[in-house]
mmCIF file of C-alpha atoms and ligand atoms in Angstrom:
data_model
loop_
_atom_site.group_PDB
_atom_site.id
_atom_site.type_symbol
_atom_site.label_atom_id
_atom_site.label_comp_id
_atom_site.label_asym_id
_atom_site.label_seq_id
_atom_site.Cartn_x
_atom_site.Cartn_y
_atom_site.Cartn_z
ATOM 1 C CA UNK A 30 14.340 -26.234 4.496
ATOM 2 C CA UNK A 31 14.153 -22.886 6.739
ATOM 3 C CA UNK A 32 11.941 -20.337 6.851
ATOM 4 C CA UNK A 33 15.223 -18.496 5.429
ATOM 5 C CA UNK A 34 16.333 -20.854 2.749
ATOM 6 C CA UNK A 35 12.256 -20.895 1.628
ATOM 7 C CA UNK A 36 12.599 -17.303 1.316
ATOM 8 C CA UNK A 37 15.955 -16.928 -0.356
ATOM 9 C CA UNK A 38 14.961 -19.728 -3.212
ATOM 10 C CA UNK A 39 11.707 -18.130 -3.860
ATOM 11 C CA UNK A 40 13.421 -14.459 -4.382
ATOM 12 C CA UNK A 41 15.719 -16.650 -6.768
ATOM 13 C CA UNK A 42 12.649 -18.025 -8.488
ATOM 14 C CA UNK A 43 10.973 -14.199 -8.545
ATOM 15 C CA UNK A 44 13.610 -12.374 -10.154
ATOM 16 C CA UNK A 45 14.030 -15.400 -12.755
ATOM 17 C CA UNK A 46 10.722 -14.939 -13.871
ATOM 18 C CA UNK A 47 10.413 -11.265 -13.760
ATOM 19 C CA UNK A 48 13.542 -11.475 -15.854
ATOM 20 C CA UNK A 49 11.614 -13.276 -18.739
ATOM 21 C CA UNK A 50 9.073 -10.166 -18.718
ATOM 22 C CA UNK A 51 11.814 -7.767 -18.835
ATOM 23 C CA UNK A 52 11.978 -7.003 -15.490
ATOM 24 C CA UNK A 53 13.533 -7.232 -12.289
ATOM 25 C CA UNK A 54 12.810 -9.388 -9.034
ATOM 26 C CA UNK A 55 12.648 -5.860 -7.492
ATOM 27 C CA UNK A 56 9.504 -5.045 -9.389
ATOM 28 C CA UNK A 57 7.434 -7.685 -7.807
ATOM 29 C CA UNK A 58 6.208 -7.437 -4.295
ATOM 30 C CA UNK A 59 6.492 -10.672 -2.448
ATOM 31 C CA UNK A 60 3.302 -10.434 0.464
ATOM 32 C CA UNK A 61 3.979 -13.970 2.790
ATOM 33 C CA UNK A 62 0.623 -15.256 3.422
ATOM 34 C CA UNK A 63 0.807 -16.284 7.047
ATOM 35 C CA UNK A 64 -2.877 -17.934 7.554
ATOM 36 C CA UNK A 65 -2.562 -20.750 10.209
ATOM 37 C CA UNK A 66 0.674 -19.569 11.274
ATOM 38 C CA UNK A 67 1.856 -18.086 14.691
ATOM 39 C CA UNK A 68 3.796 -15.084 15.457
ATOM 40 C CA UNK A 69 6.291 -16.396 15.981
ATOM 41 C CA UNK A 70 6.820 -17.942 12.672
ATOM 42 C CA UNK A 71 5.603 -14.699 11.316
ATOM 43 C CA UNK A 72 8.250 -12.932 12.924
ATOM 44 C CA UNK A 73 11.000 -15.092 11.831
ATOM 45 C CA UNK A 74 9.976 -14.282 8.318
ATOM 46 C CA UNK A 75 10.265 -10.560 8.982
ATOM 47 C CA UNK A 76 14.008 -10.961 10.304
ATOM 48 C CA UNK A 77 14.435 -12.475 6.902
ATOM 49 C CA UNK A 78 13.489 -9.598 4.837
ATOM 50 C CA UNK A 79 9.605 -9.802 4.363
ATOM 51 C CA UNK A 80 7.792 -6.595 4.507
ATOM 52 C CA UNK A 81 4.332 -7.152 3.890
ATOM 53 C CA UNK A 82 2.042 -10.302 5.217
ATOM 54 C CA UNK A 83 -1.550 -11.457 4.081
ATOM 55 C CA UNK A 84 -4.072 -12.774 5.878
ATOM 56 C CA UNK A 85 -7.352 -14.240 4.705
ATOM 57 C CA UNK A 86 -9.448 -13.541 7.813
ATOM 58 C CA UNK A 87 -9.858 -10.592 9.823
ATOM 59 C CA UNK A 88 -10.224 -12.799 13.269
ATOM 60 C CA UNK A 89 -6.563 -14.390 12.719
ATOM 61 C CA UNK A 90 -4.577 -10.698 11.617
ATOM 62 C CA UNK A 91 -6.530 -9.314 15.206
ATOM 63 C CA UNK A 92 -5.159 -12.194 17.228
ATOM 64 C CA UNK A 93 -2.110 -11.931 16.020
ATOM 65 C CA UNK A 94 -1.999 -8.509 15.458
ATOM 66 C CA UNK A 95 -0.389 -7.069 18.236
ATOM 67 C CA UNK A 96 2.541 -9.688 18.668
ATOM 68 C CA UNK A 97 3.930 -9.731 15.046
ATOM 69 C CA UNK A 98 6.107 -7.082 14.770
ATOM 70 C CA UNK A 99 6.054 -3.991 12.522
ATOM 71 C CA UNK A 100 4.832 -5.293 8.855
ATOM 72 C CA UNK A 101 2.377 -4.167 6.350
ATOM 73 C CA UNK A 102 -0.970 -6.434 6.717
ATOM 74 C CA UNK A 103 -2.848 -7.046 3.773
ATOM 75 C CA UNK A 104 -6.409 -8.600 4.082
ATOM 76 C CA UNK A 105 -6.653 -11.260 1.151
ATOM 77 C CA UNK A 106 -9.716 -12.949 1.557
ATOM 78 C CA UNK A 107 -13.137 -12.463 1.319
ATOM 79 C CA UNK A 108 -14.310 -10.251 3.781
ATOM 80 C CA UNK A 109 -17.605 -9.646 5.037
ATOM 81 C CA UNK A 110 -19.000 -6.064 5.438
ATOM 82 C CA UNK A 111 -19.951 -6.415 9.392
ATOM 83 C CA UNK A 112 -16.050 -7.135 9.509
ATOM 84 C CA UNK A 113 -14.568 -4.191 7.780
ATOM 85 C CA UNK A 114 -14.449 -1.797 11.190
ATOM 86 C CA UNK A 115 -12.339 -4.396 13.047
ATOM 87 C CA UNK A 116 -9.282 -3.998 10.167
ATOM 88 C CA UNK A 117 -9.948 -0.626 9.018
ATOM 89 C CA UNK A 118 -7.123 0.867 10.793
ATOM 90 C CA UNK A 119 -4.922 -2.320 10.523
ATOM 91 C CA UNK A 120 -4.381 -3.177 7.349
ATOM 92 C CA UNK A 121 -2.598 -1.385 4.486
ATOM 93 C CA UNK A 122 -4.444 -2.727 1.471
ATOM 94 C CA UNK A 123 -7.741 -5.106 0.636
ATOM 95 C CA UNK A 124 -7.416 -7.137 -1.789
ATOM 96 C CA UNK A 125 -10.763 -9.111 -2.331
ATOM 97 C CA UNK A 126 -13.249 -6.235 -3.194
ATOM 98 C CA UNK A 127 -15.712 -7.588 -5.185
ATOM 99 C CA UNK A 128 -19.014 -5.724 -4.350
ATOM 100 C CA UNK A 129 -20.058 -1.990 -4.668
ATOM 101 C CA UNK A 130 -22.159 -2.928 -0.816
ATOM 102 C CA UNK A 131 -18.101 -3.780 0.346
ATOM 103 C CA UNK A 132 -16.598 -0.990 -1.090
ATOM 104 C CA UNK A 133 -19.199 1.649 0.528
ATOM 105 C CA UNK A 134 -18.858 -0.131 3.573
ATOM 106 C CA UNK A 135 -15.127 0.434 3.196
ATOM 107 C CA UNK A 136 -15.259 3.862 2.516
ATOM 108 C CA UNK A 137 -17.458 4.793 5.393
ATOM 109 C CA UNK A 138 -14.907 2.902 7.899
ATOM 110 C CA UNK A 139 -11.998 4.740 6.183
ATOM 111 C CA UNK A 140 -13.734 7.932 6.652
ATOM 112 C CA UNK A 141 -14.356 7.619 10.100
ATOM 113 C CA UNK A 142 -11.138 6.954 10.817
ATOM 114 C CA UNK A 143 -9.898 9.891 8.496
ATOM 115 C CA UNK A 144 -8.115 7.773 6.495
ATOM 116 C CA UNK A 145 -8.149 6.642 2.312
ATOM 117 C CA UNK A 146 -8.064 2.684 2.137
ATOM 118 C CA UNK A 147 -6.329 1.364 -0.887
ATOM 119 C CA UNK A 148 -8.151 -1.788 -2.524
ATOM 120 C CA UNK A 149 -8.108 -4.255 -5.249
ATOM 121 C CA UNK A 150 -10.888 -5.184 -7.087
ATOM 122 C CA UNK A 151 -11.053 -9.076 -7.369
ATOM 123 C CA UNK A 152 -11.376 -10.684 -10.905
ATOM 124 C CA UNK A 153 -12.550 -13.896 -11.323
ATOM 125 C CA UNK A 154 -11.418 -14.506 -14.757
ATOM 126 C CA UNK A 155 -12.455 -18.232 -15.353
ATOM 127 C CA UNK A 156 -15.531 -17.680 -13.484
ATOM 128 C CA UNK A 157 -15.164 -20.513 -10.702
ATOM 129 C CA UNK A 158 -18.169 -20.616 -9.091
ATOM 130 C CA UNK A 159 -16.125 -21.503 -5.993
ATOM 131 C CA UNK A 160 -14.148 -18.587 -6.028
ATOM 132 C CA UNK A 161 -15.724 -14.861 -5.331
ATOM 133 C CA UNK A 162 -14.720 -11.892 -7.538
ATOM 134 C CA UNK A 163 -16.438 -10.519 -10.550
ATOM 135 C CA UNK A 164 -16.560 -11.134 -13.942
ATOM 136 C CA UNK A 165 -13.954 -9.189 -15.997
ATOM 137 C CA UNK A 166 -17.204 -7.388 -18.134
ATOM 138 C CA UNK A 167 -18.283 -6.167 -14.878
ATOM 139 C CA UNK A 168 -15.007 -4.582 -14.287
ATOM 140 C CA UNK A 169 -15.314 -1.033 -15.886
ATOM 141 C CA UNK A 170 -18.254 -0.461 -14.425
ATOM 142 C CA UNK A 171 -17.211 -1.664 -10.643
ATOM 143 C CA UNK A 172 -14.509 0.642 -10.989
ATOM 144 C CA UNK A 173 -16.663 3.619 -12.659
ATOM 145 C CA UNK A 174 -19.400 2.759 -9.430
ATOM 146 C CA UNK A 175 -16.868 2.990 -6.606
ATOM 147 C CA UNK A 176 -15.489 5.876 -8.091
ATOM 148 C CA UNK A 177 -18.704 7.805 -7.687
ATOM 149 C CA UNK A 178 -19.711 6.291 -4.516
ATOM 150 C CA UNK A 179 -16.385 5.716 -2.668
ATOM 151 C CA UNK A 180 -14.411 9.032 -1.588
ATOM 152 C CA UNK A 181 -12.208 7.710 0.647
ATOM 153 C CA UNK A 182 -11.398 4.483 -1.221
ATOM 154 C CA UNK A 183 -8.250 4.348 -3.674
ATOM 155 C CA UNK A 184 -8.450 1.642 -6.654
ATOM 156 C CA UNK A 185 -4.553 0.456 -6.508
ATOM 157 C CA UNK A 186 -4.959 -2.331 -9.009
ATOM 158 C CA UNK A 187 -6.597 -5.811 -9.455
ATOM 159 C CA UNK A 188 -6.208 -9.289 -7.837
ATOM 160 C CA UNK A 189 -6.661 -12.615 -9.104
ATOM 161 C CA UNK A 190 -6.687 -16.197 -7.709
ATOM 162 C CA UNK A 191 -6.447 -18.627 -10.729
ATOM 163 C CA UNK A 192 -7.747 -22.116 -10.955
ATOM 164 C CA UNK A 193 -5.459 -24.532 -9.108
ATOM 165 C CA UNK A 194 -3.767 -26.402 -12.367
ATOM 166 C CA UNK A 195 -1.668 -29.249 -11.961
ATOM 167 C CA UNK A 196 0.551 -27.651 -14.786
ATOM 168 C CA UNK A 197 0.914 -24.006 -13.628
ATOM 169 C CA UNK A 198 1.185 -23.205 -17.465
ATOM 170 C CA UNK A 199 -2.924 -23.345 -18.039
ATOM 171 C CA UNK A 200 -3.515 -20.714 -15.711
ATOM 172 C CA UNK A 201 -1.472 -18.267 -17.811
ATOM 173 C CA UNK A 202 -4.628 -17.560 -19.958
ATOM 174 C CA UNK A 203 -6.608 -16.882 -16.787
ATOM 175 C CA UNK A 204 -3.623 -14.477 -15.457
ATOM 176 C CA UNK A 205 -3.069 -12.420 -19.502
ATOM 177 C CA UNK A 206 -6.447 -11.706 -19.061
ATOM 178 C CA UNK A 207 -6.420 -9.871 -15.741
ATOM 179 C CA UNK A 208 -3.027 -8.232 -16.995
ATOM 180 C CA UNK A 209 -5.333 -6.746 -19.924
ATOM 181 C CA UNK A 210 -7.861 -5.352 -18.014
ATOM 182 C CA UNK A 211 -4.808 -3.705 -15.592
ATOM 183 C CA UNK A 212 -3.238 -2.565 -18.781
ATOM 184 C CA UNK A 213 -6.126 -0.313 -19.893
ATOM 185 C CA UNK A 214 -6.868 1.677 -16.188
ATOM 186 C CA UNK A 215 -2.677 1.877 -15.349
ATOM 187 C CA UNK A 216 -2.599 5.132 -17.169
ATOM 188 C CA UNK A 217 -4.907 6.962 -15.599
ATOM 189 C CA UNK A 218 -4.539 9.689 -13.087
ATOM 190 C CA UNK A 219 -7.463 9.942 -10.680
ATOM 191 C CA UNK A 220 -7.117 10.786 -6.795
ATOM 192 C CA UNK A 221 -9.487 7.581 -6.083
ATOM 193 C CA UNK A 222 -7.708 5.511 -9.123
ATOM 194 C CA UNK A 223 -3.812 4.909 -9.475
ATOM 195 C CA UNK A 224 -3.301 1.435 -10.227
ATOM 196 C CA UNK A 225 0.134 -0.218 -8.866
ATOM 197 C CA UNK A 226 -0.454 -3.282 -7.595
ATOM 198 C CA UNK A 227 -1.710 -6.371 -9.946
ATOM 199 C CA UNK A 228 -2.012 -9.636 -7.056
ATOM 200 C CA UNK A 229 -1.815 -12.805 -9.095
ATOM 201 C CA UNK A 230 0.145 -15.539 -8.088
ATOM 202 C CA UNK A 231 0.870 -18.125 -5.317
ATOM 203 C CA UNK A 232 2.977 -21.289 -4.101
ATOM 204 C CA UNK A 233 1.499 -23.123 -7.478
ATOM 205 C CA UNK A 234 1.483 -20.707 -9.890
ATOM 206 C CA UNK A 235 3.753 -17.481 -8.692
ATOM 207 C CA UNK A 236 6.742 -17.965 -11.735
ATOM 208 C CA UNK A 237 3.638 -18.185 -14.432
ATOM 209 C CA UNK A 238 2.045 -14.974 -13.087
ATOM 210 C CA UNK A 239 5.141 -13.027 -13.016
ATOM 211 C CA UNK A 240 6.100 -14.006 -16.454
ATOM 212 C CA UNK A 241 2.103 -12.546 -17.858
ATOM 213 C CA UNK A 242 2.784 -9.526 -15.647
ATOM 214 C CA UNK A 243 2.108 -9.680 -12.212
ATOM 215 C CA UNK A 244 3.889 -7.378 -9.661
ATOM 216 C CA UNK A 245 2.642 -8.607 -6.471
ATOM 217 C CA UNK A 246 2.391 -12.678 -5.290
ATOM 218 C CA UNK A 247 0.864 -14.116 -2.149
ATOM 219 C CA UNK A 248 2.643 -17.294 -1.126
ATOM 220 C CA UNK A 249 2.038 -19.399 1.958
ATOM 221 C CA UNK A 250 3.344 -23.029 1.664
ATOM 222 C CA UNK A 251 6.265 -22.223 -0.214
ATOM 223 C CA UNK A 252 7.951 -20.245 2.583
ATOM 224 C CA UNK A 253 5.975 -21.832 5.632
ATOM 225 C CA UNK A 254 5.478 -25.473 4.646
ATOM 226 C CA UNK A 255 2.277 -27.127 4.420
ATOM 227 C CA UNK A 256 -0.972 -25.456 6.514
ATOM 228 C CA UNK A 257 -2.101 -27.081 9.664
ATOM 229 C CA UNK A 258 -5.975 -26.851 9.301
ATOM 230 C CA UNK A 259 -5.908 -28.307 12.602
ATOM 231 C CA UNK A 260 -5.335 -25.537 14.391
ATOM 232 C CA UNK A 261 -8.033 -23.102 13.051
ATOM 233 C CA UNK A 262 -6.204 -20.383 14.533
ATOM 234 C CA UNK A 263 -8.635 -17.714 15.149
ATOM 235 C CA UNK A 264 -12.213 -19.973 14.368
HETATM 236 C C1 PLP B 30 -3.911 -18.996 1.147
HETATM 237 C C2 PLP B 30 -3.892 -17.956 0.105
HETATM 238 C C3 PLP B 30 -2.747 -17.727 -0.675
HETATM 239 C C4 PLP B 30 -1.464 -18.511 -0.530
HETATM 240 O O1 PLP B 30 -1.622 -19.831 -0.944
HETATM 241 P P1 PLP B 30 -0.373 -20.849 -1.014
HETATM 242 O O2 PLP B 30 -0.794 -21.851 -1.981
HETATM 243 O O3 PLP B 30 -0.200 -21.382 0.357
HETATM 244 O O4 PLP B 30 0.804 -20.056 -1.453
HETATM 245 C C5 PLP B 30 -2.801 -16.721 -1.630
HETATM 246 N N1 PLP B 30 -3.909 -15.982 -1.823
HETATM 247 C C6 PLP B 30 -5.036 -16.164 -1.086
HETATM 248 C C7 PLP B 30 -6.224 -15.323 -1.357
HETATM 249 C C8 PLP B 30 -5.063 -17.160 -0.105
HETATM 250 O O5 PLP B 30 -6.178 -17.352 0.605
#
């Protein structure tokens, strides 16, 4: 299978499930996750329709950064606060903010560069300890804290990475949850807080996190074929 046939049968797959949530493939955001991957493979995937890319580390999106052409970037890992000035002006949405010391951090890069960062807060709903993000208590108040502290930081939604299940089907409880906590902050209008973007959802699990409600999924394998950890692109 192509880059292009991955694509195509994974669009398929998307609007299929949005359809069971009454919905249309159109509302979810497909973001290729391109970790371990070249440019060039990167680029093929953009001739093929994708608009927006993730990257789990800020080393790999600044090596390939300048040969990948036009895309969004989104930084989908966990990132480290000495690391936030090299991306600042790279990337059009974090989604792994899981500390107030981040989001500050954040906000004073954004500023600098005269610019408002949009961000996701990461939940941890079944509170891996492998797996950062917060609790989904500590939600209100991460949101009410970088709302106060954060000026130039805009709270687009929430992201979630669910436990890797062998039947995709048990991580739907982990996913309704998140989609809860979105539901209750989607309404409101604040300059610093419009939510739009919920990120649950990848190769595993994408259909069962579009069906509870997510509009944004981050798949790798599925379009790019198995990772090479190998190559450590960027280590
Ligand atoms: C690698 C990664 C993905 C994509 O995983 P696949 O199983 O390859 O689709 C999604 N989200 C995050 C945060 C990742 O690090």
């Amino acid at each position: 299978m192509s880059i292009r046939d991955n694509i195509e049968y994974i669009n398929r797959l998307k609007d299929e499930a949005a359809q069971k949530s009454g919905r249309t493939g159109e509302d979810v955001l497909l973001v290729a996750v391109t970790k371990l991957h070249d440019a060039d493979e990167i680029n093929e995937a953009i001739d093929c329709g994708i608009t927006d890319i993730g990257e789990n580390k800020v080393q790999e999106i600044l090596n390939k950064y300048e040969k990948v052409k036009p895309v969004r970037w989104h930084l989908i890992g966990h990132l480290q606060t000495n690391k936030v000035k090299y991306i600042i002006d790279k990337v059009a949405m974090i989604h792994s903010v899981d500390s107030l010391h981040l989001a500050k951090e954040i906000d004073k890069r954004a500023a600098q560069h005269g610019l408002t960062m949009d961000i996701l807060i990461q939940v941890n709903s079944a509170e891996e300890e492998s797996k950062f993000g917060i609790s989904s208590e500590e939600t209100e108040q991460m949101i009410r804290d970088i709302l106060e502290n954060c000026p130039n930081v805009r709270i687009r939604g929430l992201m979630c990475i669910a436990p890797y299940e062998e039947d995709p089907e048990n991580a739907a409880v982990y996913f309704r949850e998140v989609k809860e906590l979105y539901d209750r902050y989607s309404g409101i209008r604040h300059p610093n807080l419009d939510f739009k973007y919920l990120s649950m959802g990848m190769s595993n699990d994408f259909q069962v996190a579009i069906e509870e409600g997510s509009n944004l999924i981050r798949v790798g394998t599925a379009i790019f074929g198995q990772r090479d950890y190998s190559r450590k692109m960027g280590e």
